[in-house]
Amino acid sequence: MEPDFSRPDSAFAVSRWFQANLPRIVVAPSFVAVMVFVYGFIVWTAYISMTRSKLLPRYDFEGFFQYGRLWSMDRWQVALENLFVFSGLFIFFCMALGLLLAILLDQRIRVEGALRTIYLYPMALSFVVTGTAWKWILNPGLGIEKVVQDLGFTDFQFNWLVDPDLAIYTIVIAGVWQSSGFVMAMFLAGLRSIDQEILKAAYMDGASLPKIYLRIIIPSMRPVFLSAFVVLAHLAIKSFDLVIVLTRGGPGYATDMPATFMYAMAFQRGRIGLAAASATIMLMTVMAIMVPYLYSELRRKRDE
Amino acid sequence: MASLEIRALTKKFGDVTVLDHIGLVIQDGEFLVLVGPSGCGKSTLLNIIAGLESETCGEILIDGRAVNDVHPKDRDIAMVFQSYALYPNMTVRKNITFGLKVRNTPGPKIEEMLAAVSDLLKIGSLLDRKPAQLSGGQRQRVAMGRALVRDPSIFLFDEPLSNLDAKLRVEMRTEIKKLHHRLGTTIVYVTHDQTEAMNLATRIAVLHQGRIQQLGAPQHLYDHPDNLFVAGFIGSPAMNLLPGSLSSSDGGLYFRPGDGEDLIRVDHYPFREAPADGAPVVFGIRPECVTLPREVEGQARFEVELVAEAVETNGFDKHVAFAYGASELIGRLPAKAGLVAGQPMRVGFDLSGISIFDRRSERRL
C-alpha cells in the first residue's frame, strides 16, 4: 500500500504499527486462551496431583502420595491394561482394514464414490450413537445372539458385552467400525497422490501387483501412516464416550479406561487429587509414545 | 536389439478413435521419433507398444513375434517416463536394481550391471541418495539408468525431456543421441517438440488425429512435407503458407498469391501430377528462403518490395515479419542486414525449396 504522506506522522506511525502487528493482535486472544485453559490447567492439574485434594482442591504440597495410591489400585491397573489392549487393537485393525479397503477401492472400480461415502459414513456419527447402536447389536437379549438363537441355533452364544474378560473387545469392534472408513479415506488420498507412471514403471520392471504395493506404494505412504497413527492414537487415548455408552466401564470396572477412571474419581468419588494424578499419567503416556515418533519423523523429513 | 512392427493398430476410447490403423516398421537400431501435438495419440501408441494399454485391434510384432498377449515385463522393453517415475522410497541404487531383483538376477551380476550403467551415465556418486535429493537432470539420468540396466532390446521414451529447463534439455538431448550411437539399441521416442524430433531421430513419424501424417528422415520431412499439417508442424519458425492459385501464361506456370497481382514462377517445381490451370493451392516457403535479394542464389528466384512489420533478433540472424497481401510472411535475414520496422525493402524469395499443396486435399502436389 502507498503510504499516505498527507496525514500527521504520529497517525501514520500508528497505522504502520497496526499493519505490522495485526496478525499478532488477531491471534493473541486465542493464544492467551490456549495458554491458560490448556497449558495453564495442565500445570494446575499436575500440582493438584501432588496434594491431598478430595472433594475440593487443597493446595498443601504433599509430593507423590497420590501416585503411590494410584498405582496400588487394582482398578487403575485394569484401566491401563485396557488402554493398551484397546489402543493396540484399535489402531492395528483400523489401519489394516483402512489400508485394505483403500487398496481395493483404488482398483478403479465402478460406483467408487458411493462406496467411499458408505465406508466413510460412520465417521459422521458421534461415538455416542455408535456406542448405543453397538450396545443393542451386541446385547445378548436383543442383538446378534438373540437373532441367531431365534433362527434355531439355540446353543449360539455371543455375550462378549457382559463377559468381564471379553467386554473390552466389543469396544474395539465398535471403535474400528467407526474409524476405519476414515483411515481408508486417508490412505485412498495417499494412494491417489502416487504418480501413475511409477506403477507403470514398476509393472514394466516386472513386479507383480502385490509386490508393487508392498515394496513401493506402501513404503512411500509413510507420511499417511504417521497421520493415521496420530489421529487414531488420540482417538484411542481419549476414548471416553464410547466406553461410557457401550459398557459404562462395566461389567464391574472390567472395561474401565484411564479417561473413565479419571472421570469417576473426579466427579463421582470426590477424589480430585487421585484423578489429577491419573490425568498426569495419561499425559505422560501420550507424550512417551508421540514425542519420539514425531521427533524421528520430523527429523527424517528435514534430512530428505 | 530388435525390430518392431506395428500393423493396422487401432485404439478407441468409447466412440473416440485415438489411433486409426497405424502401420509402422521400425528397423533394428533405428531411432524413431513419434511427434505430434498434444492429444494426437502418440503417448497412447507408446503405451500400447509397452503393453501398458491394450489395443482395440491390430498387431504388434517384436522381431517378427506377435506380442499382443505378452505381459509388459516379458516384452524385453524398457521405458523412460516423463515424470521419471522413480520409486520415491528407494535409493538410486535400489531404483536401478529393482527390476533385476524382481527377475531374480544373481547378486554379483546385478552389481556388475549397476557398475556398468552408473559408469555410463556418470551417476556413481548418487547411488545412495533418494530421488527427492536429486536435481531434474540427475533424476533423468537415473530413470535412464533404470531402463538401461536391464539391457532391453527396445527403449521407449515418453517425453523424457519436457520437465527439464531449456539448457539441460539440450544437454540431455545430446547425451541421448550419444547413448544411441554407443548402444545401437532400437529406440521409440515420443515428443511434442519438433526440434527435439529433428535433432534426435533417424526417422520421424508425424502423428495427427490418430494417423501417421508422414514418416521419413528429418531432412526429408523438412524439405518435402507431404501435407499442410506436416509443413506447418515441422520447422521453427514455421513454413510460410500462402493461399493462392496456379496460372499459366506466356508459356510458364505461375503462382498467384491470394487476389494479388504478383506472379511467382514455379516452372521448376517437380509436380507429382500435372496441375490444372487456376487450381487453388497453398504455396509453402521456408523462412530462410525469404531473405535479402543478394542472399538468394540460383535461377529460381523472385523479388518483391515488402514492409517489415516486426523484427526479432536472435544473434546469428533476424526473424522478420512482413505483410504480404493479406498474409504474414516470416523471413530470416542476416544479422547484419540493416532494416527498420515499418520501412519498405526489397525481399528475395529463393524458390528452389518451395512446397505446393492442393488447398482442398491439403496434400502435396
XYZ file of C-alpha atoms in Angstrom:
669
model
C 0.000 0.000 0.000
C 1.184 3.530 -0.726
C 1.984 5.440 2.437
C -0.303 8.422 2.911
C 2.033 11.371 3.449
C -0.763 13.912 3.981
C -1.500 12.545 7.440
C 0.452 13.642 10.502
C 3.448 11.466 11.269
C 2.105 10.024 14.513
C -1.097 8.751 12.901
C 0.962 7.270 10.142
C 3.225 5.562 12.619
C 0.228 4.088 14.456
C -1.272 2.724 11.277
C 2.095 1.287 10.295
C 2.367 -0.344 13.704
C -1.109 -1.847 13.289
C -0.276 -3.130 9.873
C 2.883 -4.781 11.080
C 1.272 -6.279 14.193
C -2.228 -7.116 13.014
C -1.534 -10.851 12.685
C -0.256 -10.984 16.251
C -3.222 -8.957 17.543
C -5.693 -11.276 15.833
C -4.041 -14.408 17.166
C -3.421 -13.057 20.663
C -6.841 -13.872 22.276
C -6.799 -17.498 21.210
C -3.146 -17.752 22.128
C -3.904 -16.445 25.619
C -6.902 -18.753 25.911
C -4.844 -21.775 24.901
C -2.053 -20.831 27.269
C -4.452 -20.508 30.206
C -7.022 -23.220 29.559
C -4.754 -25.875 28.092
C -1.236 -25.402 29.386
C -2.238 -23.461 32.493
C -4.612 -26.169 33.608
C -2.133 -28.894 32.750
C 0.191 -27.274 35.247
C -2.680 -26.847 37.717
C -3.666 -30.494 37.367
C -0.082 -31.600 37.809
C 0.091 -29.547 41.023
C -3.242 -30.826 42.318
C -1.968 -34.368 41.795
C 0.704 -33.570 44.369
C -1.849 -32.635 47.070
C -4.348 -34.459 49.256
C -7.313 -32.859 47.424
C -10.519 -34.792 47.897
C -13.895 -33.275 47.027
C -12.396 -29.795 46.775
C -8.913 -28.803 45.750
C -6.390 -28.204 48.526
C -3.058 -26.592 47.893
C -0.726 -28.072 50.515
C 2.110 -29.799 48.720
C 2.316 -33.493 49.591
C 4.664 -34.938 46.962
C 3.940 -38.194 45.196
C 1.496 -39.534 47.780
C -1.419 -39.750 45.279
C 0.718 -41.600 42.729
C 1.543 -44.285 45.228
C -2.129 -44.792 45.977
C -2.970 -44.768 42.272
C -0.513 -47.490 41.337
C -1.655 -49.675 44.223
C -5.257 -49.626 42.946
C -6.367 -52.687 41.015
C -8.930 -50.595 39.129
C -6.190 -48.331 37.760
C -4.133 -51.333 36.681
C -7.143 -52.688 34.811
C -7.766 -49.300 33.203
C -4.175 -49.052 31.965
C -4.184 -52.606 30.702
C -7.441 -51.911 28.876
C -5.958 -48.796 27.337
C -3.059 -50.732 25.868
C -5.216 -53.615 24.666
C -7.790 -51.273 23.196
C -5.448 -48.791 21.540
C -3.184 -51.516 20.190
C -6.005 -53.485 18.627
C -7.964 -50.393 17.600
C -5.032 -48.778 15.782
C -3.897 -52.028 14.199
C -7.285 -53.094 12.893
C -8.267 -49.603 11.766
C -5.058 -49.287 9.771
C -5.165 -52.803 8.365
C -8.819 -52.562 7.408
C -8.494 -48.990 6.165
C -5.493 -49.835 4.004
C -7.162 -52.955 2.627
C -10.342 -51.065 1.749
C -8.329 -48.227 0.200
C -6.306 -50.620 -1.966
C -9.458 -52.414 -3.080
C -11.204 -49.116 -3.826
C -8.156 -47.891 -5.716
C -8.605 -50.517 -8.433
C -10.694 -48.054 -10.471
C -13.904 -49.891 -9.686
C -17.390 -48.772 -10.527
C -19.515 -46.757 -8.055
C -16.368 -45.954 -6.144
C -17.799 -42.630 -4.999
C -20.841 -44.285 -3.457
C -18.775 -46.986 -1.737
C -16.361 -44.415 -0.391
C -19.230 -42.494 1.151
C -20.687 -45.647 2.694
C -17.384 -46.575 4.319
C -16.762 -43.033 5.460
C -20.249 -42.548 6.844
C -19.732 -43.953 10.354
C -17.228 -41.143 10.945
C -20.117 -38.688 10.651
C -21.724 -40.280 13.704
C -20.892 -39.387 17.236
C -19.267 -42.097 19.349
C -22.411 -41.875 21.493
C -24.574 -43.009 18.580
C -22.082 -45.693 17.601
C -21.914 -46.905 21.183
C -25.685 -47.040 21.572
C -26.164 -48.877 18.291
C -23.479 -51.436 19.103
C -24.832 -51.828 22.639
C -28.093 -53.037 21.120
C -26.390 -55.137 18.465
C -24.147 -56.867 20.992
C -26.750 -57.165 23.735
C -27.337 -60.914 24.163
C -31.074 -60.400 24.767
C -31.612 -58.035 21.809
C -28.960 -58.324 19.120
C -26.893 -60.894 17.291
C -27.181 -63.628 19.906
C -30.974 -63.432 20.009
C -31.314 -63.275 16.220
C -29.154 -66.344 15.678
C -30.909 -68.188 18.508
C -34.281 -67.266 17.012
C -33.068 -68.780 13.755
C -32.872 -72.077 15.584
C -29.275 -72.212 16.753
C -30.254 -72.251 20.399
C -26.745 -73.083 21.600
C -25.293 -69.978 19.993
C -23.631 -67.605 22.416
C -22.295 -64.165 21.790
C -22.187 -62.453 25.128
C -18.885 -60.569 24.967
C -20.604 -57.410 26.134
C -21.369 -58.910 29.545
C -18.245 -61.026 29.886
C -15.664 -59.183 32.040
C -12.779 -60.754 30.091
C -14.130 -60.057 26.636
C -16.134 -56.836 27.037
C -13.111 -54.711 26.105
C -13.104 -56.309 22.634
C -16.645 -55.094 21.972
C -15.316 -51.570 22.376
C -12.601 -52.409 19.862
C -15.235 -53.663 17.389
C -17.340 -50.523 17.705
C -14.303 -48.251 17.508
C -12.923 -49.967 14.423
C -16.324 -49.859 12.762
C -16.489 -46.151 13.347
C -12.971 -45.113 12.383
C -11.651 -47.492 9.735
C -13.606 -45.724 6.978
C -11.882 -42.501 7.843
C -8.499 -44.182 7.766
C -9.484 -45.642 4.414
C -10.147 -42.148 3.084
C -6.718 -41.026 4.253
C -4.992 -43.984 2.654
C -7.010 -43.578 -0.523
C -5.876 -39.977 -0.815
C -2.318 -41.189 -0.255
C -2.648 -43.860 -2.922
C -4.103 -41.362 -5.348
C -1.229 -38.972 -4.835
C 1.202 -41.578 -6.132
C 2.209 -40.917 -9.710
C 0.590 -43.460 -12.009
C 3.779 -43.575 -14.027
C 5.537 -45.116 -11.025
C 3.100 -48.009 -11.200
C 3.687 -48.348 -14.918
C 7.440 -48.301 -14.402
C 7.244 -50.976 -11.715
C 4.943 -53.010 -13.897
C 7.444 -52.881 -16.735
C 10.238 -53.707 -14.315
C 8.377 -56.939 -13.851
C 6.927 -56.511 -10.370
C 3.597 -58.157 -9.621
C 0.769 -56.067 -8.188
C 1.175 -57.285 -4.576
C 4.901 -56.639 -4.845
C 4.313 -53.145 -6.210
C 2.093 -52.363 -3.226
C 4.402 -53.969 -0.704
C 7.721 -52.656 -1.970
C 6.883 -49.290 -3.485
C 3.466 -47.870 -2.732
C 3.041 -48.654 0.944
C 6.607 -47.618 1.845
C 6.154 -44.322 0.064
C 2.997 -43.610 2.061
C 4.914 -43.209 5.308
C 3.520 -39.700 5.972
C -0.035 -41.028 5.652
C 0.750 -43.772 8.153
C 2.015 -41.147 10.576
C -1.105 -39.016 10.178
C -3.375 -42.022 10.568
C -1.443 -43.158 13.629
C -1.659 -39.730 15.241
C -5.396 -39.464 14.630
C -6.114 -42.995 15.814
C -3.830 -42.793 18.838
C -5.522 -39.688 20.138
C -8.950 -41.230 19.469
C -7.881 -44.307 21.432
C -6.468 -42.448 24.394
C -9.335 -40.025 24.771
C -11.894 -42.796 24.172
C -14.365 -41.962 26.859
C -17.791 -41.559 25.298
C -17.693 -44.921 23.532
C -16.876 -46.765 26.760
C -19.425 -44.826 28.790
C -22.222 -45.518 26.313
C -21.326 -49.089 25.440
C -20.393 -50.591 28.823
C -20.215 -47.787 31.403
C -16.841 -49.225 32.250
C -18.508 -52.474 33.232
C -19.150 -55.217 33.895
C -17.777 -54.002 37.232
C -14.769 -51.997 36.158
C -13.661 -54.539 33.535
C -13.708 -52.051 30.688
C -12.549 -49.009 32.586
C -10.097 -46.801 30.733
C -7.857 -44.153 32.233
C -10.279 -41.489 30.985
C -13.322 -43.115 32.590
C -11.293 -43.861 35.711
C -10.329 -40.226 35.972
C -13.905 -39.087 35.444
C -15.195 -41.473 38.066
C -12.585 -40.361 40.603
C -13.010 -36.651 39.959
C -16.752 -36.332 39.682
C -18.289 -39.411 41.338
C -15.924 -40.441 44.120
C -14.739 -36.984 45.112
C -11.020 -37.812 44.878
C -9.708 -34.931 42.805
C -6.068 -35.486 43.741
C -6.168 -39.085 42.588
C -7.971 -38.106 39.381
C -5.354 -35.442 38.725
C -2.599 -37.999 39.249
C -4.227 -40.341 36.724
C -4.632 -37.460 34.265
C -0.954 -36.650 34.609
C -0.027 -40.274 33.978
C -2.204 -40.232 30.845
C -0.468 -37.121 29.582
C 2.924 -38.687 30.148
C 1.836 -41.880 28.394
C 0.759 -39.908 25.345
C 3.977 -37.962 25.358
C 6.076 -41.079 25.767
C 4.565 -42.504 22.586
C 4.126 -39.421 20.460
C 7.180 -37.329 21.149
C 9.813 -39.813 19.941
C 7.653 -40.771 16.975
C 7.052 -37.191 15.886
C 10.662 -36.319 16.528
C 12.013 -39.109 14.369
C 9.526 -38.400 11.598
C 10.192 -34.675 11.559
C 13.932 -35.182 11.618
C 13.699 -37.636 8.751
C 11.745 -35.065 6.767
C 14.409 -32.458 7.352
C 17.098 -34.880 6.187
C 15.393 -35.577 2.904
C 18.259 -55.254 -30.183
C 15.191 -55.893 -32.176
C 12.936 -54.655 -34.884
C 9.416 -53.541 -34.155
C 6.444 -53.727 -36.425
C 3.005 -52.277 -35.889
C 0.209 -53.495 -38.123
C -3.120 -51.732 -38.577
C -3.201 -50.703 -34.934
C -6.439 -49.055 -33.850
C -7.332 -47.765 -30.413
C -10.741 -46.474 -29.443
C -11.900 -44.992 -26.170
C -15.638 -45.470 -26.480
C -16.591 -43.720 -29.695
C -13.391 -41.737 -29.921
C -10.770 -43.179 -32.240
C -7.399 -42.254 -30.818
C -5.281 -44.302 -33.192
C -6.536 -45.156 -36.640
C -4.900 -48.053 -38.468
C -1.343 -47.178 -37.588
C 1.244 -49.095 -39.559
C 4.943 -48.733 -38.775
C 8.045 -50.779 -39.348
C 10.983 -49.844 -37.160
C 14.296 -51.390 -38.108
C 16.783 -52.789 -35.661
C 18.900 -49.961 -34.259
C 16.665 -47.209 -35.516
C 15.832 -44.060 -33.549
C 12.226 -43.366 -34.388
C 10.586 -40.250 -33.005
C 6.819 -40.036 -32.767
C 5.968 -36.379 -32.851
C 2.677 -34.550 -32.866
C 0.607 -32.002 -30.986
C -0.854 -32.994 -27.627
C -3.774 -35.347 -27.946
C -2.591 -36.850 -31.213
C -2.313 -40.318 -29.654
C 1.455 -40.581 -29.561
C 1.696 -41.499 -25.883
C -1.166 -43.970 -26.284
C 0.746 -45.632 -29.101
C 3.835 -45.851 -26.909
C 1.840 -47.312 -24.020
C 0.365 -49.911 -26.338
C 3.821 -50.871 -27.578
C 4.894 -51.199 -23.951
C 1.827 -53.263 -23.144
C 0.505 -50.816 -20.555
C -2.648 -50.241 -22.564
C -4.479 -52.692 -24.753
C -5.160 -52.135 -28.422
C -8.662 -52.265 -29.878
C -7.362 -54.148 -32.863
C -4.150 -54.564 -34.770
C -0.872 -56.308 -34.143
C 2.463 -55.524 -32.568
C 5.437 -57.635 -33.559
C 8.858 -57.596 -31.958
C 11.395 -59.384 -34.113
C 8.528 -60.859 -36.063
C 6.833 -62.273 -32.961
C 3.352 -61.010 -32.114
C 3.419 -59.670 -28.566
C -0.177 -58.505 -28.174
C -0.776 -61.041 -25.414
C 2.681 -60.872 -23.877
C 2.977 -59.268 -20.433
C 4.904 -55.961 -20.482
C 7.693 -57.410 -18.397
C 8.267 -60.195 -20.931
C 8.398 -57.961 -23.978
C 12.025 -57.063 -23.311
C 11.168 -53.382 -23.467
C 12.239 -50.629 -21.091
C 10.572 -47.275 -20.804
C 11.621 -43.846 -19.567
C 8.743 -41.714 -18.365
C 8.069 -38.018 -18.500
C 7.884 -37.663 -14.720
C 10.861 -40.065 -14.410
C 8.643 -42.283 -12.233
C 11.449 -43.088 -9.806
C 10.425 -45.093 -6.761
C 10.436 -42.379 -4.081
C 11.148 -44.697 -1.172
C 14.237 -46.285 -2.683
C 17.779 -45.056 -3.138
C 19.163 -44.611 -6.635
C 20.919 -47.945 -6.302
C 17.703 -49.740 -5.395
C 15.769 -47.894 -8.077
C 18.126 -49.141 -10.728
C 18.415 -52.691 -9.455
C 14.749 -53.203 -8.537
C 13.855 -54.674 -11.923
C 16.807 -57.051 -11.808
C 15.989 -58.211 -8.282
C 12.372 -58.821 -9.206
C 13.641 -61.012 -12.035
C 15.889 -62.926 -9.639
C 19.129 -61.901 -11.296
C 22.073 -63.238 -9.240
C 23.691 -60.684 -6.917
C 27.191 -60.414 -8.465
C 25.620 -59.951 -11.898
C 23.431 -57.132 -10.518
C 26.481 -55.393 -9.074
C 28.281 -55.700 -12.373
C 25.391 -54.272 -14.400
C 24.841 -51.485 -11.886
C 28.502 -50.519 -12.082
C 28.422 -50.504 -15.887
C 25.323 -48.325 -16.019
C 26.424 -45.884 -13.344
C 29.720 -45.534 -15.197
C 27.985 -44.913 -18.477
C 25.638 -42.280 -17.060
C 28.112 -40.854 -14.541
C 25.783 -41.361 -11.587
C 28.232 -43.320 -9.435
C 28.262 -40.627 -6.750
C 24.471 -40.551 -6.474
C 23.829 -44.217 -5.773
C 22.957 -43.814 -2.103
C 20.675 -40.812 -2.465
C 16.907 -40.798 -2.602
C 15.147 -39.362 -5.673
C 13.979 -36.359 -3.634
C 17.618 -35.350 -3.160
C 18.357 -35.258 -6.886
C 18.061 -32.435 -9.406
C 15.906 -32.826 -12.505
C 18.814 -33.760 -14.733
C 20.089 -36.311 -12.224
C 16.652 -37.882 -11.925
C 16.544 -38.107 -15.673
C 19.850 -39.961 -15.683
C 18.688 -42.352 -13.005
C 15.476 -43.026 -14.917
C 17.568 -43.812 -17.975
C 19.868 -45.960 -15.879
C 16.922 -47.956 -14.626
C 15.885 -48.602 -18.214
C 19.431 -49.303 -19.424
C 20.406 -51.730 -16.709
C 18.028 -54.375 -17.966
C 19.704 -54.253 -21.367
C 16.382 -54.353 -23.211
C 16.048 -54.835 -26.941
C 13.827 -51.767 -27.353
C 13.778 -48.476 -25.461
C 10.680 -46.357 -25.203
C 10.963 -42.719 -24.204
C 7.806 -40.824 -23.283
C 8.598 -37.096 -23.477
C 11.613 -37.593 -21.236
C 12.964 -34.066 -21.525
C 9.855 -31.972 -21.156
C 10.308 -31.454 -17.403
C 13.836 -30.071 -17.754
C 14.861 -26.472 -18.235
C 15.950 -25.374 -21.697
C 19.697 -25.657 -21.195
C 19.572 -29.049 -19.549
C 17.211 -30.260 -22.234
C 19.756 -29.561 -24.948
C 22.456 -31.285 -22.899
C 20.381 -34.385 -22.259
C 19.330 -34.457 -25.889
C 22.930 -34.715 -26.966
C 23.506 -37.358 -24.367
C 20.597 -39.484 -25.524
C 21.902 -39.189 -29.047
C 25.379 -40.286 -27.972
C 23.905 -43.138 -25.990
C 22.060 -44.349 -29.034
C 25.246 -44.241 -31.066
C 27.101 -46.230 -28.476
C 24.465 -48.848 -27.713
C 22.755 -49.069 -31.079
C 19.509 -50.128 -29.410
C 16.195 -49.590 -31.158
C 14.528 -46.513 -29.692
C 10.988 -45.225 -29.977
C 10.805 -41.715 -28.621
C 7.693 -39.619 -28.111
C 7.766 -35.841 -28.022
C 5.636 -32.866 -28.927
C 8.704 -30.775 -29.652
C 9.579 -30.888 -33.328
C 13.095 -29.502 -32.688
C 13.777 -32.462 -30.414
C 12.408 -34.791 -33.071
C 14.544 -33.247 -35.816
C 17.686 -33.415 -33.673
C 17.341 -36.955 -32.431
C 15.566 -39.060 -34.984
C 16.878 -41.239 -37.714
C 13.262 -41.243 -38.821
C 10.294 -39.186 -37.706
C 6.674 -40.201 -37.720
C 4.370 -37.187 -37.536
C 1.152 -38.141 -35.816
C -2.031 -36.101 -36.024
C -5.626 -37.079 -35.345
C -4.640 -40.677 -34.793
C -2.961 -41.104 -38.147
C 0.618 -41.032 -39.299
C 0.783 -37.940 -41.479
C 4.259 -38.624 -42.757
C 7.120 -40.946 -41.978
C 10.646 -40.260 -43.061
C 14.087 -38.903 -42.344
C 14.102 -35.496 -40.607
C 15.603 -33.680 -43.584
C 13.116 -35.261 -45.955
C 10.201 -34.155 -43.786
C 11.646 -30.684 -43.665
C 12.221 -30.397 -47.393
C 9.281 -32.375 -48.713
C 6.373 -32.216 -46.285
C 3.628 -34.461 -47.519
C 0.747 -32.263 -46.465
C -0.129 -28.946 -44.917
C -0.103 -30.286 -41.381
C 3.462 -31.557 -41.596
C 4.533 -28.392 -43.395
C 3.211 -26.260 -40.565
C 4.386 -28.548 -37.785
C 7.999 -29.237 -38.730
C 10.362 -26.292 -38.616
C 10.634 -23.255 -36.384
C 9.661 -20.622 -37.261
C 7.037 -22.475 -39.232
C 6.895 -22.614 -43.001
C 5.116 -19.665 -44.600
C 1.907 -20.865 -46.181
C 0.298 -18.543 -48.727
C -3.073 -19.405 -50.227
C -3.488 -18.605 -53.920
C -3.867 -20.257 -57.277
C -1.804 -21.572 -60.152
C -1.999 -19.890 -63.504
C -0.153 -20.445 -66.764
C 0.673 -17.560 -69.045
C 3.439 -16.764 -71.542
C 4.194 -20.482 -71.628
C 5.194 -20.507 -67.962
C 3.478 -21.740 -64.795
C 2.976 -19.195 -62.059
C 1.647 -18.994 -58.518
C -0.616 -16.043 -57.849
C -0.981 -15.342 -54.097
C -4.490 -14.562 -52.868
C -6.001 -11.837 -55.007
C -2.632 -10.161 -55.514
C -1.133 -9.255 -58.815
C 2.275 -10.875 -58.247
C 3.178 -13.874 -60.352
C 5.760 -16.219 -58.851
C 7.264 -18.542 -61.422
C 7.045 -22.177 -60.339
C 8.008 -23.967 -63.580
C 10.868 -25.747 -61.887
C 8.675 -27.302 -59.171
C 8.553 -31.090 -59.508
C 4.801 -31.586 -59.513
C 3.762 -35.139 -58.673
C 0.956 -34.772 -61.151
C 0.292 -32.094 -63.737
C -1.698 -29.365 -62.001
C -4.804 -27.845 -63.517
C -4.709 -24.213 -64.569
C -6.286 -21.990 -61.915
C -6.128 -24.751 -59.304
C -6.473 -23.425 -55.745
C -3.210 -24.174 -53.954
C -1.190 -23.278 -50.884
C 2.315 -22.105 -51.568
C 4.828 -23.011 -48.865
C 8.194 -21.351 -48.462
C 10.602 -21.752 -45.527
C 11.545 -18.568 -43.657
C 15.222 -18.995 -44.589
C 14.193 -18.730 -48.238
C 12.712 -15.287 -47.620
C 15.725 -13.024 -47.294
C 17.734 -10.192 -48.842
C 17.825 -10.376 -52.664
C 21.606 -10.694 -52.708
C 21.478 -13.755 -50.456
C 19.419 -15.686 -52.999
C 21.465 -17.868 -55.310
C 20.366 -19.683 -58.447
C 17.763 -19.068 -61.075
C 14.598 -19.870 -59.162
C 14.093 -16.520 -57.503
C 11.545 -13.818 -57.038
C 11.813 -10.283 -55.776
C 9.211 -8.089 -54.199
C 9.048 -4.937 -52.113
C 7.620 -5.597 -48.642
C 7.223 -3.735 -45.387
C 8.905 -5.221 -42.324
C 6.317 -5.160 -39.512
C 8.297 -6.697 -36.702
C 11.911 -7.688 -36.238
C 13.190 -10.299 -33.781
C 16.913 -10.552 -33.291
C 18.463 -13.754 -32.043
C 22.138 -13.099 -32.567
C 23.023 -15.067 -35.637
C 20.071 -13.898 -37.733
C 16.876 -11.872 -37.643
C 13.326 -13.126 -37.924
C 11.314 -10.510 -39.750
C 7.546 -10.475 -40.158
C 6.476 -8.972 -43.465
C 2.964 -8.152 -44.568
C 2.380 -9.765 -47.916
C -1.101 -9.097 -49.189
C -3.458 -10.462 -46.559
C -0.897 -12.933 -45.240
C 2.087 -12.623 -42.998
C 5.427 -13.809 -44.182
C 8.306 -14.639 -41.859
C 11.755 -14.155 -43.288
C 15.223 -14.899 -41.914
C 17.649 -12.156 -42.698
C 21.357 -11.958 -41.880
C 22.032 -10.340 -38.530
C 23.968 -7.587 -40.276
C 21.067 -6.650 -42.553
C 20.189 -3.067 -41.752
C 16.452 -2.798 -41.620
C 13.908 -0.685 -39.821
C 10.448 -1.853 -38.866
C 7.803 -0.027 -40.912
C 10.116 0.668 -43.847
C 9.617 -0.919 -47.271
C 12.512 -3.002 -48.517
C 13.392 -5.409 -51.316
C 12.949 -9.034 -50.343
C 14.090 -12.044 -52.343
C 12.408 -15.457 -52.405
C 14.605 -18.481 -53.021
C 12.191 -20.728 -54.892
C 14.411 -23.814 -55.102
C 12.938 -25.408 -51.982
C 9.275 -24.481 -52.136
C 6.347 -26.790 -51.467
C 2.986 -26.559 -53.170
C -0.146 -28.130 -51.721
C -3.634 -28.682 -53.015
C -5.831 -26.395 -50.977
C -8.737 -28.840 -50.827
C -6.989 -32.152 -50.113
C -4.153 -30.378 -48.269
C -1.781 -32.825 -49.919
C 1.491 -32.014 -51.609
C 1.205 -31.534 -55.350
